[in-house]
mmCIF file of C-alpha atoms in Angstrom:
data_model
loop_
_atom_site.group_PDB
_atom_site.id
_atom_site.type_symbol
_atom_site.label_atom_id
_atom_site.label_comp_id
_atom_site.label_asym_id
_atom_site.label_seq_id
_atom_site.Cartn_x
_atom_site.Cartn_y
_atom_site.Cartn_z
ATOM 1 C CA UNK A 1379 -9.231 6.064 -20.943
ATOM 2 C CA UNK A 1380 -8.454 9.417 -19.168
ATOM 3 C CA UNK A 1381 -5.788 10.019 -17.272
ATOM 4 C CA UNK A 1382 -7.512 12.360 -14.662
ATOM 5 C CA UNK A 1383 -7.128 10.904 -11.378
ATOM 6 C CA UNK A 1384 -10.733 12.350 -10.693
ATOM 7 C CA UNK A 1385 -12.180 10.060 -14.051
ATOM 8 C CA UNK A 1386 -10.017 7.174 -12.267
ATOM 9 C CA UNK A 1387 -11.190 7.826 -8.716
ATOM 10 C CA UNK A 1388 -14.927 8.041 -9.814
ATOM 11 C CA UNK A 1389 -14.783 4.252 -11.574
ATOM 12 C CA UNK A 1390 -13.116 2.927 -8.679
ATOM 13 C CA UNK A 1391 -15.415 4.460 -6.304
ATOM 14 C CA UNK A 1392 -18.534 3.406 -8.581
ATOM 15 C CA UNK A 1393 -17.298 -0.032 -8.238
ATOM 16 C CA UNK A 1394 -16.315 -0.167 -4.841
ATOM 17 C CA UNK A 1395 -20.282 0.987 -4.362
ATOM 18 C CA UNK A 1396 -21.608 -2.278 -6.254
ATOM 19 C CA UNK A 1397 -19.348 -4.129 -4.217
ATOM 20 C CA UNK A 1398 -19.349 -4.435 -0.472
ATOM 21 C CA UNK A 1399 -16.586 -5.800 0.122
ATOM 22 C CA UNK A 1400 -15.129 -3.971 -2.214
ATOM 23 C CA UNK A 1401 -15.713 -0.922 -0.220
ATOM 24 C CA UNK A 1402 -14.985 -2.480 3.056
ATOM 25 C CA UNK A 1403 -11.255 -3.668 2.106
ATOM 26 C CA UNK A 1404 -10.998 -0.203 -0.061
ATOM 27 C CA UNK A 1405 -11.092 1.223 3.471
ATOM 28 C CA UNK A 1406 -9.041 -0.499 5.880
ATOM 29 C CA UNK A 1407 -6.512 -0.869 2.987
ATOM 30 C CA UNK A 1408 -6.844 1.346 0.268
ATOM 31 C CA UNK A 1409 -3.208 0.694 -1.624
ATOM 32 C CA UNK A 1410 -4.139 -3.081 -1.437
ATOM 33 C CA UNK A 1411 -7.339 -2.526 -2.545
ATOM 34 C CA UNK A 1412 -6.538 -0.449 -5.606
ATOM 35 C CA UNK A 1413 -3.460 -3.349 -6.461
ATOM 36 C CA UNK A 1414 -6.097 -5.701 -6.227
ATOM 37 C CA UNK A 1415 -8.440 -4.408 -8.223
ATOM 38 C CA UNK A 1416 -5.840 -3.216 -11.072
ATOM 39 C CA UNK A 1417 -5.082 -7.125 -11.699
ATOM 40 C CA UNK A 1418 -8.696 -7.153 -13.311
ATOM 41 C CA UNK A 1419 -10.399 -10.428 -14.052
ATOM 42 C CA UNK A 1420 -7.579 -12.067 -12.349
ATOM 43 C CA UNK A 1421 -7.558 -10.603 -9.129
ATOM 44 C CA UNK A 1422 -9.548 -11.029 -6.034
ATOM 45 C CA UNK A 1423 -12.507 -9.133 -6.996
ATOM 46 C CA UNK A 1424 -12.815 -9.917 -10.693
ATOM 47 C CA UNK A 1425 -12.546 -6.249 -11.802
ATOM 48 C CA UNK A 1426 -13.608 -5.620 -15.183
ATOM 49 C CA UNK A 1427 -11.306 -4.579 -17.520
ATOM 50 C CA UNK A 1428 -12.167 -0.697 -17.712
ATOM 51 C CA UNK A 1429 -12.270 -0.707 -13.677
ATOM 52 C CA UNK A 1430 -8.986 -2.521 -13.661
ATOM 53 C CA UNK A 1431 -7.252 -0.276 -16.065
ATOM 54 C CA UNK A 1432 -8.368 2.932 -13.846
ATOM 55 C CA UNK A 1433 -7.201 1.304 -10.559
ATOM 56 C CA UNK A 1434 -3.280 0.379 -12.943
ATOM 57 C CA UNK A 1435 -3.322 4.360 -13.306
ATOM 58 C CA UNK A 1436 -4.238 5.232 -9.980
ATOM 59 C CA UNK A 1437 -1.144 2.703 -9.152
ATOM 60 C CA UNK A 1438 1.315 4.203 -11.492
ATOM 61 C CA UNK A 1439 0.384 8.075 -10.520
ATOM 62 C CA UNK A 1440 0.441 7.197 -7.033
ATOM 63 C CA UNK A 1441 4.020 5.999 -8.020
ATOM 64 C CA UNK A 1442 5.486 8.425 -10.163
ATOM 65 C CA UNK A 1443 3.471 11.744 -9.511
ATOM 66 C CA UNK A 1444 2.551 11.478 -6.086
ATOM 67 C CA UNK A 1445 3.769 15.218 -5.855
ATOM 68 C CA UNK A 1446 0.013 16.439 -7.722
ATOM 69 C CA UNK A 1447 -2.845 16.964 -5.712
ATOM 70 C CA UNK A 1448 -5.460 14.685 -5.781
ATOM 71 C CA UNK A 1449 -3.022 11.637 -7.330
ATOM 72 C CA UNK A 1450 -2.270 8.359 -4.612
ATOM 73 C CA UNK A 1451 -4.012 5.650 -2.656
ATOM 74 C CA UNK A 1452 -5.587 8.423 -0.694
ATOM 75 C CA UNK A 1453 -5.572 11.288 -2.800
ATOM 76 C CA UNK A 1454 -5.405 14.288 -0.278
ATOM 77 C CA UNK A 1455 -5.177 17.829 -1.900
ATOM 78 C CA UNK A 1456 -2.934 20.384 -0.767
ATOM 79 C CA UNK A 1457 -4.468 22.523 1.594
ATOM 80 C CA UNK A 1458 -6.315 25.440 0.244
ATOM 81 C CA UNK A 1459 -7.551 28.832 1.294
ATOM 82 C CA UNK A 1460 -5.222 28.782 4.082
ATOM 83 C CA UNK A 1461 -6.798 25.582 5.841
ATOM 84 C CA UNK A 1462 -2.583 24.640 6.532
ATOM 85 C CA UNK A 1463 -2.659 27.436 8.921
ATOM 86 C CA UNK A 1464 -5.745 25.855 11.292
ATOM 87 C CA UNK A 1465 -5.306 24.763 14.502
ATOM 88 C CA UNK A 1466 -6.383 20.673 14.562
ATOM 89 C CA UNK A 1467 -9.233 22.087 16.927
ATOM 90 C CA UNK A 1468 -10.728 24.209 13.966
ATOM 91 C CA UNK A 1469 -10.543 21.796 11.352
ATOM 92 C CA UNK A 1470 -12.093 19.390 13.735
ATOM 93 C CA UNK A 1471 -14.873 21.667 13.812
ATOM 94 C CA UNK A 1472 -15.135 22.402 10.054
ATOM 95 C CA UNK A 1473 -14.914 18.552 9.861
ATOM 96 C CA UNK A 1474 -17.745 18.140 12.031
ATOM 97 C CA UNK A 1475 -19.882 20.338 10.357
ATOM 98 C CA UNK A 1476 -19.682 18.457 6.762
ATOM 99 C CA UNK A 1477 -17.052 20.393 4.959
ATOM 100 C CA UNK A 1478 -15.588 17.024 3.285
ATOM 101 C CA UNK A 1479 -17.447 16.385 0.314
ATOM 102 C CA UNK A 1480 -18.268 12.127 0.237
ATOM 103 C CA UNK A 1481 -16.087 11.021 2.377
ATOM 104 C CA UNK A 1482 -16.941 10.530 6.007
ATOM 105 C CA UNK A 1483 -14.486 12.287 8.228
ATOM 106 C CA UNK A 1484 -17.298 13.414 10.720
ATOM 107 C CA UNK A 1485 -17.171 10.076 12.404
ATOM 108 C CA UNK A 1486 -13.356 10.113 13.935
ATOM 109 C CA UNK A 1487 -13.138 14.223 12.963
ATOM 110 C CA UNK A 1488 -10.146 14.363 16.069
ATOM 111 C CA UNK A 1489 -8.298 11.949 14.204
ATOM 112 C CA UNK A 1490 -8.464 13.475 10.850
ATOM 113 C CA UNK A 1491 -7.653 17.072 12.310
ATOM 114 C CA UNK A 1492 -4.120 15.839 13.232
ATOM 115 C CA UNK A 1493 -3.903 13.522 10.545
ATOM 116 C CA UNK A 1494 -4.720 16.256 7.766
ATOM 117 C CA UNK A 1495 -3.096 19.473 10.473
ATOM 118 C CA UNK A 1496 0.148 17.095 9.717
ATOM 119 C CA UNK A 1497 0.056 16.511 5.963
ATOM 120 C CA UNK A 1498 -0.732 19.798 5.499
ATOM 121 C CA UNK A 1499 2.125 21.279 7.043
ATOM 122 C CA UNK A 1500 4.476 18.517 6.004
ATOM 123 C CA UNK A 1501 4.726 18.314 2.152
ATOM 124 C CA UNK A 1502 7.138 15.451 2.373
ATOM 125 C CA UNK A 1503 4.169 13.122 4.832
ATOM 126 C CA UNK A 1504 1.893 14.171 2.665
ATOM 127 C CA UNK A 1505 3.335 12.532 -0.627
ATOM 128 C CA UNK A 1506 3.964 9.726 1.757
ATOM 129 C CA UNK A 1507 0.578 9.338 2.473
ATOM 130 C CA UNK A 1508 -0.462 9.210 -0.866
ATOM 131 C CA UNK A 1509 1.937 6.768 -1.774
ATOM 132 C CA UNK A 1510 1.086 4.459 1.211
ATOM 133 C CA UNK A 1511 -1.795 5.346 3.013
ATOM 134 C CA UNK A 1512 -1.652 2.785 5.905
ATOM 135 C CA UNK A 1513 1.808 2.679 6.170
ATOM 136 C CA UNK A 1514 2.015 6.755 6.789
ATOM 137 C CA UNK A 1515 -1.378 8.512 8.105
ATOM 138 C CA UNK A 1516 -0.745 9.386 11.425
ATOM 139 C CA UNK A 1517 -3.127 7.845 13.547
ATOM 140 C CA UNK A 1518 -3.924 4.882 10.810
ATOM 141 C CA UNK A 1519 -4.538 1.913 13.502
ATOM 142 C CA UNK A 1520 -6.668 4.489 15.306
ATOM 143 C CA UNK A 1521 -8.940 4.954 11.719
ATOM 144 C CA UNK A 1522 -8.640 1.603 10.563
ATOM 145 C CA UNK A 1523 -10.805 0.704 13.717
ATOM 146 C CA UNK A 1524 -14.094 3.013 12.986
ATOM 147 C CA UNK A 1525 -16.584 2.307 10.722
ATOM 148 C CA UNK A 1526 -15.319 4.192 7.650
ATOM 149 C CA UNK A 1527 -11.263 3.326 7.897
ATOM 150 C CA UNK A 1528 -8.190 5.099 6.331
ATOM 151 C CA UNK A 1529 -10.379 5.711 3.028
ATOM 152 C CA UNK A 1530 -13.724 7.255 4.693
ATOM 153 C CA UNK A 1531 -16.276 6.386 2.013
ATOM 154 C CA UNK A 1532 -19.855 5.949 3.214
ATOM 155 C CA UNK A 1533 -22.263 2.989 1.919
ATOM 156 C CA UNK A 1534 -24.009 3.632 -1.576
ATOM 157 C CA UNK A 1535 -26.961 5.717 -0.370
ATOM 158 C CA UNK A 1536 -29.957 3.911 -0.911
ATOM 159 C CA UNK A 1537 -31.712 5.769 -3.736
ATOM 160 C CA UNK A 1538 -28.631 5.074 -6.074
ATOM 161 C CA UNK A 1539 -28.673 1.711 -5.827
ATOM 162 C CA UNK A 1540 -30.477 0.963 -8.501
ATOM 163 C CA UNK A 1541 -27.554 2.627 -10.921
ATOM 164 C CA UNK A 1542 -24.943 0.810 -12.639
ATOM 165 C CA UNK A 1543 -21.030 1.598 -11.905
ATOM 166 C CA UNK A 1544 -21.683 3.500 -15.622
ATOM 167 C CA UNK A 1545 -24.564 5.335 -14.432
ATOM 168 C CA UNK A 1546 -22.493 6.056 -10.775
ATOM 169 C CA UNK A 1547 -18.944 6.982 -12.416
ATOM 170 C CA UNK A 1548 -20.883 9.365 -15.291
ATOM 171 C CA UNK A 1549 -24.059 10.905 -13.524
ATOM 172 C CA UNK A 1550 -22.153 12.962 -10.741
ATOM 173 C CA UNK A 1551 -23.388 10.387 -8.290
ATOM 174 C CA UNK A 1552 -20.735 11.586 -6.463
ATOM 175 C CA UNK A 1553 -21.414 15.033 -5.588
ATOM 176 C CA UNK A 1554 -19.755 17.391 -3.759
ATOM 177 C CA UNK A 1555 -16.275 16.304 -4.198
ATOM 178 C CA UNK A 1556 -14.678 18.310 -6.191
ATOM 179 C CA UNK A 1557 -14.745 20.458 -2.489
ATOM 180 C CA UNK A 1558 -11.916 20.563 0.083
ATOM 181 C CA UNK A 1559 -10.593 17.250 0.682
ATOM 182 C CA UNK A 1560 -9.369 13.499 -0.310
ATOM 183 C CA UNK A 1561 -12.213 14.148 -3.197
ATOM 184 C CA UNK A 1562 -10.880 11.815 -6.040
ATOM 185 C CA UNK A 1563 -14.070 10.436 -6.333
ATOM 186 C CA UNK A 1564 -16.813 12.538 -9.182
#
């Protein structure tokens, strides 16, 4: 089992997918979620045991190396390319116009600018919000309240759901997300 948070991201998200509510609880609560799923067969949604021992490692980097991008409950990069430096007007507008690989930050894009404007130019929230996603995004009662929540993943898209969580964490299902943002997921 690999230790890349993007390998650990992509079974969680794969399983999420299969799973509705899953997905749902992933994003209202994403922390929870991961916990949850990281007690396997014994937890609330029966994870099997290679699901389970992604979400433990997700757990423990979130813990103890929260400071590396793409590592946490809601693994937010550093800001790249100078997107720090952006006004929360312009990265609403690059938000808008899809630059966030899977995840769906088009939907509450004013709430994300601010949220992300503030990580970005606050190493020490940032870490934070990796480490506890709904206790620490700014504006997380505010998210938690549209469709997609603190962990903005989007509903399996129909032509994939045919595929197995095998067939979703290995076949680059999830595309575009080794882009810009909270992109765990491959």
């Amino acid at each position: 089992m690999s230790s890349d948070p993007k390998n650990s991201w992509s079974r969680v998200c794969a399983f999420a997918w299969k799973k509705p509510e899953v997905l749902n609880d992933l994003r209202k609560d994403p922390k929870g979620t991961i916990e949850e799923i990281a007690k396997g067969e014994n937890g609330k949604y029966k994870a099997d045991p290679t699901t389970a021992g992604y979400a433990n490692i997700i757990s423990r980097q979130a813990q103890t190396d929260a400071t590396e991008p793409y590592r946490g409950y809601l693994p937010i990069p550093y800001a790249v390319g100078g997107l720090e430096k952006l006004s929360p007007e312009e990265l609403k507008g690059l938000l808008e116009n899809g630059l966030t690989g899977v995840f769906r930050f088009d939907e509450r894009s004013d709430l994300w600018a601010e949220a992300l404007h503030q990580a970005w130019n606050n190493p020490e929230l940032l870490i934070k919000i990796r480490k506890d996603p709904l206790g620490n995004l700014p504006q997380a009662n505010e998210l938690n309240n549209s469709q997609y929540g603190i962990f903005p993943m989007p509903d399996l898209p129909e032509d994939l759901k045919t595929l197995t969580i095998e067939q979703l964490e290995s076949t680059g299902a999830m595309t575009n997300v080794n882009g810009i943002l909270p992109l765990g997921c491959v």
